[in-house]
JSON list of C-alpha atoms in Angstrom, two decimals:
[
{"chain": "A", "resi": 1, "resn": "MET", "atom": "CA", "xyz": [-15.81, 20.52, 32.29]},
{"chain": "A", "resi": 2, "resn": "ILE", "atom": "CA", "xyz": [-14.74, 21.08, 28.23]},
{"chain": "A", "resi": 3, "resn": "HIS", "atom": "CA", "xyz": [-11.33, 20.83, 25.80]},
{"chain": "A", "resi": 4, "resn": "PHE", "atom": "CA", "xyz": [-10.39, 22.29, 22.79]},
{"chain": "A", "resi": 5, "resn": "PHE", "atom": "CA", "xyz": [-6.94, 21.43, 20.67]},
{"chain": "A", "resi": 6, "resn": "ILE", "atom": "CA", "xyz": [-6.79, 23.26, 17.36]},
{"chain": "A", "resi": 7, "resn": "TYR", "atom": "CA", "xyz": [-4.17, 22.74, 15.59]},
{"chain": "A", "resi": 8, "resn": "THR", "atom": "CA", "xyz": [-3.41, 25.30, 12.69]},
{"chain": "A", "resi": 9, "resn": "PRO", "atom": "CA", "xyz": [0.69, 25.18, 10.85]},
{"chain": "A", "resi": 10, "resn": "THR", "atom": "CA", "xyz": [0.47, 28.93, 11.47]},
{"chain": "A", "resi": 11, "resn": "GLU", "atom": "CA", "xyz": [-0.49, 30.26, 14.37]},
{"chain": "A", "resi": 12, "resn": "THR", "atom": "CA", "xyz": [-3.97, 30.49, 15.28]},
{"chain": "A", "resi": 13, "resn": "VAL", "atom": "CA", "xyz": [-5.62, 33.39, 14.53]},
{"chain": "A", "resi": 14, "resn": "PRO", "atom": "CA", "xyz": [-9.98, 34.53, 15.17]},
{"chain": "A", "resi": 15, "resn": "GLY", "atom": "CA", "xyz": [-12.21, 32.88, 13.14]},
{"chain": "A", "resi": 16, "resn": "THR", "atom": "CA", "xyz": [-13.90, 29.51, 13.50]},
{"chain": "A", "resi": 17, "resn": "TYR", "atom": "CA", "xyz": [-12.55, 26.15, 13.67]},
{"chain": "A", "resi": 18, "resn": "TYR", "atom": "CA", "xyz": [-13.89, 23.04, 12.50]},
{"chain": "A", "resi": 19, "resn": "LEU", "atom": "CA", "xyz": [-14.29, 19.55, 14.07]},
{"chain": "A", "resi": 20, "resn": "LYS", "atom": "CA", "xyz": [-14.31, 17.05, 11.86]},
{"chain": "A", "resi": 21, "resn": "VAL", "atom": "CA", "xyz": [-12.79, 12.91, 11.46]},
{"chain": "A", "resi": 22, "resn": "THR", "atom": "CA", "xyz": [-10.46, 15.43, 8.61]},
{"chain": "A", "resi": 23, "resn": "ASP", "atom": "CA", "xyz": [-9.65, 17.44, 10.41]},
{"chain": "A", "resi": 24, "resn": "VAL", "atom": "CA", "xyz": [-7.08, 17.65, 13.78]},
{"chain": "A", "resi": 25, "resn": "ASN", "atom": "CA", "xyz": [-9.14, 19.90, 15.89]},
{"chain": "A", "resi": 26, "resn": "GLN", "atom": "CA", "xyz": [-10.69, 18.55, 18.65]},
{"chain": "A", "resi": 27, "resn": "ALA", "atom": "CA", "xyz": [-13.32, 18.54, 21.97]},
{"chain": "A", "resi": 28, "resn": "TYR", "atom": "CA", "xyz": [-12.96, 17.27, 24.90]},
{"chain": "A", "resi": 29, "resn": "TYR", "atom": "CA", "xyz": [-16.18, 17.37, 27.37]},
{"chain": "A", "resi": 30, "resn": "ILE", "atom": "CA", "xyz": [-16.04, 15.78, 30.60]},
{"chain": "A", "resi": 31, "resn": "GLU", "atom": "CA", "xyz": [-18.50, 15.67, 33.06]},
{"chain": "A", "resi": 32, "resn": "ASN", "atom": "CA", "xyz": [-18.37, 14.49, 36.84]},
{"chain": "A", "resi": 33, "resn": "TYR", "atom": "CA", "xyz": [-14.43, 15.75, 36.22]},
{"chain": "A", "resi": 34, "resn": "ASP", "atom": "CA", "xyz": [-12.33, 14.91, 39.09]},
{"chain": "A", "resi": 35, "resn": "THR", "atom": "CA", "xyz": [-14.88, 11.74, 40.74]},
{"chain": "A", "resi": 36, "resn": "SER", "atom": "CA", "xyz": [-14.66, 8.39, 39.67]},
{"chain": "A", "resi": 37, "resn": "SER", "atom": "CA", "xyz": [-17.38, 8.58, 38.23]},
{"chain": "A", "resi": 38, "resn": "ALA", "atom": "CA", "xyz": [-15.99, 11.17, 35.79]},
{"chain": "A", "resi": 39, "resn": "LYS", "atom": "CA", "xyz": [-16.76, 10.11, 32.01]},
{"chain": "A", "resi": 40, "resn": "GLY", "atom": "CA", "xyz": [-16.10, 11.63, 28.94]},
{"chain": "A", "resi": 41, "resn": "TRP", "atom": "CA", "xyz": [-17.14, 13.01, 25.33]},
{"chain": "A", "resi": 42, "resn": "LEU", "atom": "CA", "xyz": [-15.36, 13.32, 22.01]},
{"chain": "A", "resi": 43, "resn": "ALA", "atom": "CA", "xyz": [-15.90, 15.36, 19.20]},
{"chain": "A", "resi": 44, "resn": "PRO", "atom": "CA", "xyz": [-15.49, 14.28, 16.14]},
{"chain": "A", "resi": 45, "resn": "ASP", "atom": "CA", "xyz": [-17.04, 11.22, 16.45]},
{"chain": "A", "resi": 46, "resn": "TYR", "atom": "CA", "xyz": [-14.50, 8.87, 14.77]},
{"chain": "A", "resi": 47, "resn": "SER", "atom": "CA", "xyz": [-16.42, 6.14, 14.07]},
{"chain": "A", "resi": 48, "resn": "ASP", "atom": "CA", "xyz": [-18.35, 8.31, 11.59]},
{"chain": "A", "resi": 49, "resn": "PRO", "atom": "CA", "xyz": [-16.15, 8.68, 9.28]},
{"chain": "A", "resi": 50, "resn": "ASP", "atom": "CA", "xyz": [-18.01, 11.17, 6.54]},
{"chain": "A", "resi": 51, "resn": "PRO", "atom": "CA", "xyz": [-15.13, 14.12, 6.01]},
{"chain": "A", "resi": 52, "resn": "ASN", "atom": "CA", "xyz": [-18.44, 16.42, 5.00]},
{"chain": "A", "resi": 53, "resn": "LYS", "atom": "CA", "xyz": [-19.72, 16.00, 8.33]},
{"chain": "A", "resi": 54, "resn": "ILE", "atom": "CA", "xyz": [-19.16, 19.01, 10.69]},
{"chain": "A", "resi": 55, "resn": "HIS", "atom": "CA", "xyz": [-19.40, 17.48, 14.70]},
{"chain": "A", "resi": 56, "resn": "GLY", "atom": "CA", "xyz": [-19.29, 20.89, 15.87]},
{"chain": "A", "resi": 57, "resn": "THR", "atom": "CA", "xyz": [-17.09, 24.94, 15.65]},
{"chain": "A", "resi": 58, "resn": "VAL", "atom": "CA", "xyz": [-15.04, 26.47, 17.55]},
{"chain": "A", "resi": 59, "resn": "ASN", "atom": "CA", "xyz": [-14.98, 30.38, 16.91]},
{"chain": "A", "resi": 60, "resn": "ILE", "atom": "CA", "xyz": [-13.36, 32.78, 17.90]},
{"chain": "A", "resi": 61, "resn": "THR", "atom": "CA", "xyz": [-13.50, 36.18, 18.53]},
{"chain": "A", "resi": 62, "resn": "GLU", "atom": "CA", "xyz": [-10.11, 37.80, 19.83]},
{"chain": "A", "resi": 63, "resn": "LEU", "atom": "CA", "xyz": [-7.40, 36.54, 20.42]},
{"chain": "A", "resi": 64, "resn": "THR", "atom": "CA", "xyz": [-5.04, 38.25, 22.26]},
{"chain": "A", "resi": 65, "resn": "THR", "atom": "CA", "xyz": [-1.06, 37.22, 23.59]},
{"chain": "A", "resi": 66, "resn": "ASP", "atom": "CA", "xyz": [-2.36, 36.41, 27.10]},
{"chain": "A", "resi": 67, "resn": "ARG", "atom": "CA", "xyz": [-6.26, 36.08, 26.31]},
{"chain": "A", "resi": 68, "resn": "ALA", "atom": "CA", "xyz": [-9.25, 34.06, 24.46]},
{"chain": "A", "resi": 69, "resn": "LYS", "atom": "CA", "xyz": [-12.57, 34.90, 23.83]},
{"chain": "A", "resi": 70, "resn": "GLY", "atom": "CA", "xyz": [-15.22, 32.54, 21.13]},
{"chain": "A", "resi": 71, "resn": "THR", "atom": "CA", "xyz": [-18.06, 30.42, 21.40]},
{"chain": "A", "resi": 72, "resn": "PHE", "atom": "CA", "xyz": [-18.41, 26.53, 20.72]},
{"chain": "A", "resi": 73, "resn": "SER", "atom": "CA", "xyz": [-20.79, 24.15, 20.07]},
{"chain": "A", "resi": 74, "resn": "PHE", "atom": "CA", "xyz": [-20.05, 19.90, 18.94]},
{"chain": "A", "resi": 75, "resn": "THR", "atom": "CA", "xyz": [-21.80, 16.71, 19.52]},
{"chain": "A", "resi": 76, "resn": "ALA", "atom": "CA", "xyz": [-19.17, 14.83, 21.22]},
{"chain": "A", "resi": 77, "resn": "VAL", "atom": "CA", "xyz": [-19.95, 10.87, 21.38]},
{"chain": "A", "resi": 78, "resn": "GLU", "atom": "CA", "xyz": [-18.99, 8.99, 24.61]},
{"chain": "A", "resi": 79, "resn": "ASP", "atom": "CA", "xyz": [-14.86, 8.16, 24.04]},
{"chain": "A", "resi": 80, "resn": "VAL", "atom": "CA", "xyz": [-14.63, 4.78, 26.23]},
{"chain": "A", "resi": 81, "resn": "THR", "atom": "CA", "xyz": [-18.47, 3.15, 24.73]},
{"chain": "A", "resi": 82, "resn": "GLY", "atom": "CA", "xyz": [-18.80, 5.15, 21.45]},
{"chain": "A", "resi": 83, "resn": "ALA", "atom": "CA", "xyz": [-22.55, 4.45, 22.62]},
{"chain": "A", "resi": 84, "resn": "THR", "atom": "CA", "xyz": [-24.10, 7.75, 24.07]},
{"chain": "A", "resi": 85, "resn": "LEU", "atom": "CA", "xyz": [-23.51, 11.23, 22.84]},
{"chain": "A", "resi": 86, "resn": "ARG", "atom": "CA", "xyz": [-23.84, 14.73, 23.70]},
{"chain": "A", "resi": 87, "resn": "THR", "atom": "CA", "xyz": [-24.02, 17.37, 22.16]},
{"chain": "A", "resi": 88, "resn": "VAL", "atom": "CA", "xyz": [-23.15, 21.62, 23.60]},
{"chain": "A", "resi": 89, "resn": "THR", "atom": "CA", "xyz": [-24.94, 24.06, 22.60]},
{"chain": "A", "resi": 90, "resn": "ASN", "atom": "CA", "xyz": [-24.62, 28.25, 23.57]},
{"chain": "A", "resi": 91, "resn": "GLY", "atom": "CA", "xyz": [-21.02, 27.86, 25.07]},
{"chain": "A", "resi": 92, "resn": "SER", "atom": "CA", "xyz": [-18.50, 30.25, 25.40]},
{"chain": "A", "resi": 93, "resn": "PHE", "atom": "CA", "xyz": [-14.97, 31.25, 26.65]},
{"chain": "A", "resi": 94, "resn": "ASP", "atom": "CA", "xyz": [-12.50, 33.71, 27.27]},
{"chain": "A", "resi": 95, "resn": "VAL", "atom": "CA", "xyz": [-10.21, 32.61, 29.16]},
{"chain": "A", "resi": 96, "resn": "PRO", "atom": "CA", "xyz": [-6.69, 33.39, 30.33]},
{"chain": "A", "resi": 97, "resn": "LEU", "atom": "CA", "xyz": [-3.84, 31.64, 27.21]},
{"chain": "A", "resi": 98, "resn": "THR", "atom": "CA", "xyz": [-0.98, 30.63, 28.81]},
{"chain": "A", "resi": 99, "resn": "ARG", "atom": "CA", "xyz": [2.52, 30.24, 25.41]},
{"chain": "A", "resi": 100, "resn": "GLN", "atom": "CA", "xyz": [3.11, 26.62, 26.12]},
{"chain": "A", "resi": 101, "resn": "GLY", "atom": "CA", "xyz": [5.83, 24.15, 23.67]},
{"chain": "A", "resi": 102, "resn": "PHE", "atom": "CA", "xyz": [9.01, 25.15, 22.47]}
]
């Protein structure tokens, strides 16, 4: 299971969003979701403070009021110990959207 959090000061629009320590965008990869052996990896890797390093991208290619499509790739650090990395490549999504918030 993979989660993305894209934060912008205005409405999200199609385009490329970067996962960098200087941005609030994040990707979270969960292995063995819903089991006692679940583990997670977070991008960007905040232990690498280089403000210019891109830890991954989320490219939204199509966005409507009820659907989002695009691609993603990132390198994430294990979220408890920070001991291991996972690289996710050539990912894609085509998901329904539900508006949340105010």
